Amino acid sequence: MASPAPVGPVFVLAPHRSYTSVVVMVLGQHPMLFGLPETNLFVTPTIGQWLRVYRGGRHPGGHGLLRALSEVLYGAQGPEPVTWARHWLFGHRDWPGEAVFALLAARISPLGVVEKSPQVCYRPGRLQRLAGAWPGARYLHVTRHPYSQGSSMLSSLADIGIPPRLVDRWLGEGGDPQRSWLAAQNNILAFEQSVPTDHWLRIRGEDLVADLPAAAAALCDWLGLPGSAEVVERMLHPERSPFAAPGPPGARLGLDAGFLAHPQLSAGAGEVALPSMDDPPPWAADRAVDPQVRQVAIELGYS
């Protein structure tokens, strides 16, 4: 039996387009951690339901789990291992997602697992399922200004050709991303109230990308892991991850497409200019910021 990991799973909590691909891959380059792509294993109670939601893994939201299983169970990512991974999932339809995650963690041990699945943050029950499966987990809440996140979200959906009717279904009538940002942040904030204070940390994504070496060192300190200059330098090369590039046919994504195209990082972008919530949202000049969004944003450190 593999020895226990040095730190329990680390789950990065944030809505989409909140620097999560960067965070997971940076942490995953620590010599005692392993970063996974999005598995979405806590979105549905069973693998059978997961297969229906993600169309047997062919939906982009299913690519990450196929890549993770291919790499961890079969030691490679390619058309054949992806097919094996899909068959494996169909053969384990009755398994809960927690059991599949536990299998991945056991195979990766003694390294600790780092994972992010933004879909988990949009339903409180999904967060509770995650907590129930891993009582000793750590949670890293990564925030992004609601205007920046919303603009990035809309741009991303347009880039992959999502029709407006589906954008409205996901983001609410009129396709206003403020609503999904608010729902995710409220769910995460409520969830944090049930987690021991030393098991969660909140960090502004803008601060992280402004000075990556300092942020990497601070995350090592929070996790109680070595954070020497050599370790931090290693963490600044997420492109070395087996998941930091487009995957094989049938499983191309699993992380942000922009990150997969350009995973190399600079040491830091410097201070990131933040939009003013006194101005209307960039995507709707005739609207004002939702008062609840403003209130939560201020709570998260965006004045």
CSV table of C-alpha atoms in Angstrom, one decimal:
chain,number,residue,atom,x,y,z
A,1,MET,CA,0.0,0.0,0.0
A,2,ALA,CA,1.3,3.5,-0.9
A,3,SER,CA,2.2,5.7,2.1
A,4,PRO,CA,-0.1,8.6,2.9
A,5,ALA,CA,0.5,11.8,1.0
A,6,PRO,CA,2.3,14.6,2.9
A,7,VAL,CA,-0.8,16.8,2.6
A,8,GLY,CA,-4.4,15.9,2.0
A,9,PRO,CA,-6.0,16.8,-1.4
A,10,VAL,CA,-5.9,20.5,-2.2
A,11,PHE,CA,-9.0,21.7,-3.9
A,12,VAL,CA,-9.0,25.0,-5.7
A,13,LEU,CA,-12.4,26.7,-5.5
A,14,ALA,CA,-13.4,29.4,-7.9
A,15,PRO,CA,-15.8,30.1,-10.7
A,16,HIS,CA,-14.5,29.7,-14.3
A,17,ARG,CA,-11.9,32.1,-15.6
A,18,SER,CA,-10.3,32.8,-12.3
A,19,TYR,CA,-6.7,31.8,-12.9
A,20,THR,CA,-7.4,28.3,-11.6
A,21,SER,CA,-5.5,26.5,-14.4
A,22,VAL,CA,-2.4,28.5,-13.5
A,23,VAL,CA,-2.8,27.9,-9.8
A,24,VAL,CA,-3.3,24.1,-10.1
A,25,MET,CA,-0.4,23.6,-12.5
A,26,VAL,CA,1.9,25.8,-10.4
A,27,LEU,CA,1.1,23.9,-7.2
A,28,GLY,CA,1.4,20.7,-9.2
A,29,GLN,CA,5.1,21.3,-9.9
A,30,HIS,CA,6.0,21.2,-6.2
A,31,PRO,CA,8.0,18.0,-5.7
A,32,MET,CA,5.5,16.8,-3.1
A,33,LEU,CA,2.3,17.6,-5.1
A,34,PHE,CA,0.6,16.5,-8.4
A,35,GLY,CA,-1.8,18.7,-10.3
A,36,LEU,CA,-4.7,17.1,-12.1
A,37,PRO,CA,-6.9,18.6,-14.8
A,38,GLU,CA,-10.6,19.3,-14.1
A,39,THR,CA,-12.2,15.9,-13.2
A,40,ASN,CA,-15.7,17.2,-12.3
A,41,LEU,CA,-16.0,14.0,-10.2
A,42,PHE,CA,-18.1,15.8,-7.5
A,43,VAL,CA,-20.6,17.2,-10.0
A,44,THR,CA,-22.7,14.0,-10.0
A,45,PRO,CA,-23.2,11.3,-7.4
A,46,THR,CA,-22.2,8.4,-9.7
A,47,ILE,CA,-20.0,7.8,-12.7
A,48,GLY,CA,-23.1,6.6,-14.7
A,49,GLN,CA,-24.6,10.1,-14.2
A,50,TRP,CA,-21.2,11.7,-15.0
A,51,LEU,CA,-21.2,9.8,-18.3
A,52,ARG,CA,-24.6,11.1,-19.2
A,53,VAL,CA,-23.8,14.7,-18.3
A,54,TYR,CA,-20.5,14.7,-20.1
A,55,ARG,CA,-21.6,12.6,-23.0
A,56,GLY,CA,-19.3,9.7,-22.2
A,57,GLY,CA,-16.4,12.1,-21.7
A,58,ARG,CA,-16.8,13.7,-25.2
A,59,HIS,CA,-18.1,16.9,-23.8
A,60,PRO,CA,-15.3,19.4,-23.0
A,61,GLY,CA,-16.1,19.1,-19.3
A,62,GLY,CA,-15.2,15.4,-19.5
A,63,HIS,CA,-11.8,15.7,-21.1
A,64,GLY,CA,-9.9,16.3,-17.9
A,65,LEU,CA,-11.0,13.1,-16.2
A,66,LEU,CA,-10.2,11.1,-19.4
A,67,ARG,CA,-6.7,12.6,-19.4
A,68,ALA,CA,-6.2,12.0,-15.7
A,69,LEU,CA,-7.2,8.4,-15.9
A,70,SER,CA,-5.1,7.9,-19.1
A,71,GLU,CA,-2.0,9.3,-17.4
A,72,VAL,CA,-2.4,7.9,-13.9
A,73,LEU,CA,-3.8,4.4,-14.7
A,74,TYR,CA,-2.1,3.8,-18.1
A,75,GLY,CA,1.0,6.0,-17.9
A,76,ALA,CA,0.4,7.9,-21.2
A,77,GLN,CA,-2.1,10.2,-23.0
A,78,GLY,CA,-2.9,9.2,-26.5
A,79,PRO,CA,-5.9,8.0,-28.5
A,80,GLU,CA,-5.6,4.4,-27.2
A,81,PRO,CA,-5.2,5.2,-23.5
A,82,VAL,CA,-8.1,7.7,-23.7
A,83,THR,CA,-10.2,4.9,-25.2
A,84,TRP,CA,-9.2,2.6,-22.4
A,85,ALA,CA,-10.0,5.3,-19.8
A,86,ARG,CA,-13.5,5.8,-21.4
A,87,HIS,CA,-14.1,2.0,-21.3
A,88,TRP,CA,-12.9,1.9,-17.7
A,89,LEU,CA,-15.5,4.6,-16.7
A,90,PHE,CA,-18.3,2.6,-18.4
A,91,GLY,CA,-17.2,-0.4,-16.5
A,92,HIS,CA,-17.5,1.5,-13.2
A,93,ARG,CA,-20.8,3.2,-13.8
A,94,ASP,CA,-22.0,2.4,-10.3
A,95,TRP,CA,-19.0,3.9,-8.6
A,96,PRO,CA,-19.4,7.3,-6.8
A,97,GLY,CA,-17.2,10.0,-8.1
A,98,GLU,CA,-15.5,10.1,-4.7
A,99,ALA,CA,-14.3,6.5,-5.2
A,100,VAL,CA,-12.7,7.3,-8.5
A,101,PHE,CA,-11.0,10.3,-7.0
A,102,ALA,CA,-9.7,8.2,-4.2
A,103,LEU,CA,-8.3,5.7,-6.7
A,104,LEU,CA,-6.4,8.5,-8.5
A,105,ALA,CA,-5.1,9.8,-5.2
A,106,ALA,CA,-3.9,6.4,-4.1
A,107,ARG,CA,-2.1,5.8,-7.4
A,108,ILE,CA,-0.5,9.3,-7.2
A,109,SER,CA,0.6,8.8,-3.5
A,110,PRO,CA,2.9,9.7,-1.9
A,111,LEU,CA,2.4,12.9,-3.8
A,112,GLY,CA,-0.6,15.1,-2.7
A,113,VAL,CA,-3.3,15.8,-5.2
A,114,VAL,CA,-4.3,19.3,-6.4
A,115,GLU,CA,-7.5,19.6,-8.3
A,116,LYS,CA,-10.0,22.3,-9.5
A,117,SER,CA,-13.4,21.8,-11.0
A,118,PRO,CA,-15.2,25.2,-11.2
A,119,GLN,CA,-18.6,23.4,-11.8
A,120,VAL,CA,-18.5,22.2,-8.2
A,121,CYS,CA,-18.8,25.8,-6.9
A,122,TYR,CA,-22.2,26.5,-8.5
A,123,ARG,CA,-24.1,24.1,-6.3
A,124,PRO,CA,-23.8,23.9,-2.5
A,125,GLY,CA,-24.5,20.1,-2.5
A,126,ARG,CA,-21.5,19.5,-4.7
A,127,LEU,CA,-19.2,21.3,-2.2
A,128,GLN,CA,-20.7,19.3,0.7
A,129,ARG,CA,-20.1,16.0,-1.2
A,130,LEU,CA,-16.5,17.0,-1.7
A,131,ALA,CA,-16.1,17.8,2.0
A,132,GLY,CA,-17.7,14.6,3.1
A,133,ALA,CA,-15.4,12.5,1.0
A,134,TRP,CA,-12.2,14.3,2.2
A,135,PRO,CA,-12.5,15.6,5.8
A,136,GLY,CA,-8.8,16.5,5.9
A,137,ALA,CA,-8.7,18.4,2.5
A,138,ARG,CA,-7.3,21.9,2.1
A,139,TYR,CA,-9.3,24.5,0.2
A,140,LEU,CA,-7.8,27.4,-1.8
A,141,HIS,CA,-10.3,30.0,-2.7
A,142,VAL,CA,-9.0,32.0,-5.6
A,143,THR,CA,-11.0,35.2,-6.4
A,144,ARG,CA,-11.1,37.5,-9.4
A,145,HIS,CA,-12.7,40.9,-9.9
A,146,PRO,CA,-16.3,40.3,-11.1
A,147,TYR,CA,-15.9,42.6,-14.1
A,148,SER,CA,-12.6,40.9,-15.2
A,149,GLN,CA,-14.0,37.4,-14.6
A,150,GLY,CA,-17.2,38.2,-16.4
A,151,SER,CA,-15.5,39.7,-19.5
A,152,SER,CA,-13.2,36.7,-19.6
A,153,MET,CA,-16.1,34.3,-19.3
A,154,LEU,CA,-18.1,35.8,-22.1
A,155,SER,CA,-15.0,35.9,-24.4
A,156,SER,CA,-14.2,32.3,-23.6
A,157,LEU,CA,-17.8,31.2,-24.5
A,158,ALA,CA,-17.7,33.1,-27.7
A,159,ASP,CA,-14.3,31.7,-28.7
A,160,ILE,CA,-15.6,28.1,-28.4
A,161,GLY,CA,-18.8,28.9,-30.3
A,162,ILE,CA,-21.4,28.7,-27.6
A,163,PRO,CA,-24.7,30.0,-29.0
A,164,PRO,CA,-26.4,32.9,-27.2
A,165,ARG,CA,-29.4,30.8,-26.1
A,166,LEU,CA,-27.0,28.6,-24.1
A,167,VAL,CA,-25.1,31.5,-22.7
A,168,ASP,CA,-28.5,32.9,-21.4
A,169,ARG,CA,-29.3,29.5,-19.9
A,170,TRP,CA,-26.0,29.3,-18.1
A,171,LEU,CA,-25.7,32.9,-17.0
A,172,GLY,CA,-29.3,34.0,-16.7
A,173,GLU,CA,-31.5,36.0,-19.1
A,174,GLY,CA,-29.4,38.6,-20.9
A,175,GLY,CA,-26.2,36.6,-20.5
A,176,ASP,CA,-25.1,38.6,-17.4
A,177,PRO,CA,-22.1,36.8,-15.9
A,178,GLN,CA,-22.5,38.8,-12.6
A,179,ARG,CA,-25.1,36.2,-11.6
A,180,SER,CA,-22.9,33.1,-11.9
A,181,TRP,CA,-20.0,35.0,-10.3
A,182,LEU,CA,-22.2,35.9,-7.3
A,183,ALA,CA,-23.7,32.4,-7.0
A,184,ALA,CA,-20.3,30.7,-7.0
A,185,GLN,CA,-18.8,33.2,-4.5
A,186,ASN,CA,-21.7,33.0,-2.1
A,187,ASN,CA,-21.6,29.2,-2.2
A,188,ILE,CA,-17.8,29.2,-1.5
A,189,LEU,CA,-18.1,31.7,1.3
A,190,ALA,CA,-20.9,29.7,3.0
A,191,PHE,CA,-18.9,26.5,2.6
A,192,GLU,CA,-15.9,28.1,4.2
A,193,GLN,CA,-17.9,28.6,7.4
A,194,SER,CA,-18.0,24.8,7.8
A,195,VAL,CA,-14.3,24.2,7.2
A,196,PRO,CA,-11.6,24.6,10.0
A,197,THR,CA,-9.9,27.9,9.5
A,198,ASP,CA,-6.5,26.4,9.1
A,199,HIS,CA,-7.8,24.3,6.2
A,200,TRP,CA,-8.7,27.1,3.8
A,201,LEU,CA,-7.0,30.1,2.4
A,202,ARG,CA,-8.3,32.9,0.2
A,203,ILE,CA,-6.1,34.7,-2.3
A,204,ARG,CA,-6.8,37.3,-5.0
A,205,GLY,CA,-5.9,35.9,-8.4
A,206,GLU,CA,-4.6,39.3,-9.4
A,207,ASP,CA,-2.1,39.3,-6.5
A,208,LEU,CA,-1.0,35.8,-7.5
A,209,VAL,CA,-0.2,36.7,-11.1
A,210,ALA,CA,1.4,40.0,-10.1
A,211,ASP,CA,4.2,38.2,-8.2
A,212,LEU,CA,4.2,34.5,-8.8
A,213,PRO,CA,7.4,33.7,-6.8
A,214,ALA,CA,6.0,35.3,-3.7
A,215,ALA,CA,2.6,33.7,-4.1
A,216,ALA,CA,4.2,30.3,-4.7
A,217,ALA,CA,6.3,30.6,-1.5
A,218,ALA,CA,3.3,31.7,0.5
A,219,LEU,CA,1.3,28.7,-0.7
A,220,CYS,CA,4.1,26.4,0.3
A,221,ASP,CA,4.1,28.0,3.8
A,222,TRP,CA,0.3,27.6,4.1
A,223,LEU,CA,0.5,23.9,3.2
A,224,GLY,CA,3.5,23.2,5.5
A,225,LEU,CA,5.6,22.1,2.5
A,226,PRO,CA,9.3,23.0,1.7
A,227,GLY,CA,9.4,26.4,-0.2
A,228,SER,CA,13.1,26.9,-0.9
A,229,ALA,CA,14.2,29.1,-3.8
A,230,GLU,CA,14.8,25.9,-5.8
A,231,VAL,CA,11.3,24.6,-5.1
A,232,VAL,CA,9.7,27.9,-6.1
A,233,GLU,CA,11.7,28.1,-9.3
A,234,ARG,CA,10.4,24.6,-10.1
A,235,MET,CA,6.9,25.7,-9.5
A,236,LEU,CA,7.2,28.5,-12.0
A,237,HIS,CA,7.4,26.0,-14.8
A,238,PRO,CA,3.9,24.5,-15.1
A,239,GLU,CA,4.6,23.8,-18.7
A,240,ARG,CA,6.4,20.7,-17.5
A,241,SER,CA,3.2,19.1,-16.3
A,242,PRO,CA,1.9,16.2,-18.5
A,243,PHE,CA,-1.4,18.1,-18.7
A,244,ALA,CA,0.0,21.5,-19.7
A,245,ALA,CA,-0.6,21.1,-23.4
A,246,PRO,CA,-3.6,20.1,-25.5
A,247,GLY,CA,-4.5,16.4,-25.1
A,248,PRO,CA,-5.1,13.7,-27.7
A,249,PRO,CA,-8.1,13.6,-30.0
A,250,GLY,CA,-11.2,13.1,-27.9
A,251,ALA,CA,-9.7,14.7,-24.8
A,252,ARG,CA,-8.1,18.0,-26.0
A,253,LEU,CA,-9.0,20.2,-23.0
A,254,GLY,CA,-9.2,19.6,-19.2
A,255,LEU,CA,-7.8,23.0,-18.5
A,256,ASP,CA,-8.2,26.5,-19.9
A,257,ALA,CA,-7.6,26.5,-23.6
A,258,GLY,CA,-5.6,29.7,-23.4
A,259,PHE,CA,-3.3,28.2,-20.8
A,260,LEU,CA,-2.9,25.0,-22.8
A,261,ALA,CA,-1.8,27.0,-25.8
A,262,HIS,CA,0.7,29.1,-23.8
A,263,PRO,CA,1.6,27.5,-20.4
A,264,GLN,CA,4.9,29.2,-19.9
A,265,LEU,CA,4.8,31.9,-17.2
A,266,SER,CA,6.8,35.0,-16.4
A,267,ALA,CA,7.8,35.7,-12.9
A,268,GLY,CA,5.0,38.1,-12.5
A,269,ALA,CA,3.0,40.7,-14.4
A,270,GLY,CA,3.3,43.4,-11.7
A,271,GLU,CA,0.3,45.1,-10.1
A,272,VAL,CA,-2.9,44.3,-12.0
A,273,ALA,CA,-5.2,47.3,-12.7
A,274,LEU,CA,-8.7,46.6,-11.4
A,275,PRO,CA,-11.9,48.0,-12.9
A,276,SER,CA,-14.0,50.4,-10.9
A,277,MET,CA,-17.4,49.1,-9.9
A,278,ASP,CA,-18.6,52.7,-10.1
A,279,ASP,CA,-18.6,52.1,-13.9
A,280,PRO,CA,-21.1,49.9,-15.6
A,281,PRO,CA,-20.0,46.3,-16.4
A,282,PRO,CA,-17.9,46.1,-19.6
A,283,TRP,CA,-20.4,43.9,-21.4
A,284,ALA,CA,-23.5,46.1,-20.6
A,285,ALA,CA,-23.0,49.9,-20.7
A,286,ASP,CA,-26.7,50.4,-19.8
A,287,ARG,CA,-26.4,48.4,-16.5
A,288,ALA,CA,-25.0,49.1,-13.1
A,289,VAL,CA,-23.2,46.6,-11.0
A,290,ASP,CA,-25.6,44.4,-9.0
A,291,PRO,CA,-25.6,45.7,-5.4
A,292,GLN,CA,-25.1,42.2,-4.1
A,293,VAL,CA,-22.1,41.7,-6.4
A,294,ARG,CA,-20.6,44.9,-5.1
A,295,GLN,CA,-21.1,43.9,-1.5
A,296,VAL,CA,-19.5,40.4,-2.0
A,297,ALA,CA,-16.7,41.9,-4.1
A,298,ILE,CA,-15.9,44.4,-1.3
A,299,GLU,CA,-15.8,41.5,1.2
A,300,LEU,CA,-13.3,39.7,-1.1
A,301,GLY,CA,-11.0,42.7,-1.2
A,302,TYR,CA,-12.2,44.6,-4.3
A,303,SER,CA,-13.0,48.2,-3.3
